[in-house]
Amino acid sequence: MPARKKPETPAKPTVSGKASTINDIARLSGVSKKTVSRIINHSPLVRKDTREKVEALMREVGYSPDPMARGLAFRKSFLIGMVYDNPTAQYIVNMQYGALDAIRDSGFELVVHPCDSRSPNYIDGVRRFAQQQKLHGVMLVPRVSEDQALADMLLEIGCRYVRIAPVAMDDMSRMVVTHDRDGAAEAADYLYMLGHRDIALITGPNNYRSALERTAGFVEGLGRYGLELPKARIVEAGYTFESGVSAAEKLLAGKQRPTAIFTGNDEMAAGVYKVAMRSGISIPQQLSVVGFDDSPLASRLWPSLTSVRRPTRDTGRLAASMLVQPDAMATLSSASVRPHLVIRDSCQPPEN
Amino acid sequence: MPARKKPETPAKPTVSGKASTINDIARLSGVSKKTVSRIINHSPLVRKDTREKVEALMREVGYSPDPMARGLAFRKSFLIGMVYDNPTAQYIVNMQYGALDAIRDSGFELVVHPCDSRSPNYIDGVRRFAQQQKLHGVMLVPRVSEDQALADMLLEIGCRYVRIAPVAMDDMSRMVVTHDRDGAAEAADYLYMLGHRDIALITGPNNYRSALERTAGFVEGLGRYGLELPKARIVEAGYTFESGVSAAEKLLAGKQRPTAIFTGNDEMAAGVYKVAMRSGISIPQQLSVVGFDDSPLASRLWPSLTSVRRPTRDTGRLAASMLVQPDAMATLSSASVRPHLVIRDSCQPPEN
DNA sequence: CTGAAAGCGCTTACAG
DNA sequence: CTGAAAGCGCTTACAG
């Protein structure tokens, strides 16, 4: 659409109908195919004017190198694998969007690989995936990112990877740290500042690092004000809506109800809503609720849910960019993203 | 893991550390590489005992053909592209799961390609994607599936595709029909049977075929009982939560409120909930609501939302299987999936 | 900075 | 039913 005009050689995507190859480019521009290859691979060993001449031609005929031919010669594909085990849909999709942001126009593509980490041979499944496709690298999303055996296997077969996790648990060149702890602490801060003193916590499963971190962050956050969370005010649930319902039933059953509940994710917060609604406990007047994720659900609920936002798309972008531009990694080497509280309508100071 | 035992040649995944090739298999089994190739490609032109001998060896050494080498020779990759423009996260993810169900262990992989169909050159983007990756085929998800120009482009470059849409709009070998109309009719049926006579409809955007179909299905459904929907009871919205809020505000403002509302998707139903809640209109006592999608949101809302379920995962599975096994297509050639109503707690007979 | 040769691991005609 | 030759479109050493 812009500037360049060359009446004598009209720009068309193909020569004689079929896609052009490195040989066509070499012949038409009068250099060897090796030189064209160097240009494709951004080698510095090409004279500037040669490079420009050839690049102009490539644009003109709409040439782009065949990823399968390159992959065969490199013994490595231009595919990034995203490996995950059943997080929420919005989380998966945001992570994918982020990864795609990072690899756009880079020649890489994103291949999705959900798996079941409870299956005894899921690691073999990932191994086959990585080896057969000769993946350029894989993104490990929580909670598979927490599985050291998986990371060890990838290391062993020489497949690069990036782990996304709440805390550093690998070489920093292979980590994106999400600092869930800080987000939970911010929630604690907020509830304390509103005046809440009898606060409850619904945590995710203890075998999820994110659950442990969010719990620790929340407990520490309250601890900074000298407030201690009694055991009875902490209920472990399963990060699901249904488990949130069960946990909320326990916490809201007695007459000594907490005035605020923090949940390890929004799904469980929706469970709290359900129990509160049908018990006639009004949110936020009689009960304040804070979730974690800032999923779409948070704003769909009524009253809209105050929640800790995770910058999932940024996380995915960072992880994928570490895979496709390991050179730029100096600047990213302590890659991390931070959550923050998004305040909506589900909290207020406690009554009386 | 089962039966076969061969003490003399222990099963190991690789010979001397590196992955084996078609040459290794040919040499070790004493046949030509062409014969091995035939076996890989399930050609019938191989004697049964030869086939079995070679397949045993392949299993033993853990051989699997290199998709990039195959792709280079075939001039076609083993990648399925999924092209979509911003549907809800759950819909995308379910579609992906379904597609992955269909291609599991087939040697194909799923590459995701979101795009912005409002962008003037998005078709070029898909073209580049399909041509550069030499895609085996692409799944077109609503609403890009409705864009005839996109389908025409794919036909022109010879890239096979399957369109997922509410109605047939292409050769049936390239269609999965979702029959949204039937689902909406079922919702109409249900509300009428409950006794509702003043019913409103919040539709999706008129440039979405799904919105037109759902509207038509609902209107027809009521029409079967001789009930006509007045113009003022139909409000067009944008399939979003916010647009659902606006539409509901219009419908619920006057003193002559409808006793039931059907919305074109769950997001807009959540908008109705919000307006009802804050206006003190109780669901289902004073207002019945039916959504469409049966998204997770439907069960998270309180009271839980009655909604038309779309078998999205089945849809994705069907579409992908039509791409990877066009031979089995005889049985699938009129491929379709049907929605059905899932009844929860958001409806009851109208008061008085 | 540039090039000719060999090879990546497969498949496609073409013979037999 | 099986095989030897050539080729898919690139890159990697190795020379210059």
mmCIF file of C-alpha atoms (C1' of nucleotides) in Angstrom, chain A residues 22 33-34 37 41 63 66 73-74, chain D residues 8-16:
data_model
loop_
_atom_site.group_PDB
_atom_site.id
_atom_site.type_symbol
_atom_site.label_atom_id
_atom_site.label_comp_id
_atom_site.label_asym_id
_atom_site.label_seq_id
_atom_site.Cartn_x
_atom_site.Cartn_y
_atom_site.Cartn_z
ATOM 1 C CA ILE A 22 15.368 -19.614 -2.387
ATOM 2 C CA LYS A 33 21.479 -19.238 -2.460
ATOM 3 C CA LYS A 34 23.795 -19.253 0.522
ATOM 4 C CA SER A 37 20.014 -17.970 3.279
ATOM 5 C CA ASN A 41 18.708 -15.818 8.942
ATOM 6 C CA TYR A 63 8.843 -14.747 -1.081
ATOM 7 C CA ASP A 66 9.400 -22.639 3.691
ATOM 8 C CA ALA A 73 17.735 -28.541 7.662
ATOM 9 C CA PHE A 74 17.877 -27.013 11.148
ATOM 10 C "C1'" DC D 8 11.140 -31.185 -1.939
ATOM 11 C "C1'" DG D 9 13.601 -26.103 -0.091
ATOM 12 C "C1'" DC D 10 16.377 -25.152 2.928
ATOM 13 C "C1'" DT D 11 21.263 -25.116 5.959
ATOM 14 C "C1'" DT D 12 25.805 -26.635 7.414
ATOM 15 C "C1'" DA D 13 30.506 -27.085 7.181
ATOM 16 C "C1'" DC D 14 34.309 -26.121 4.181
ATOM 17 C "C1'" DA D 15 36.746 -23.253 0.926
ATOM 18 C "C1'" DG D 16 37.976 -19.050 -0.922
#
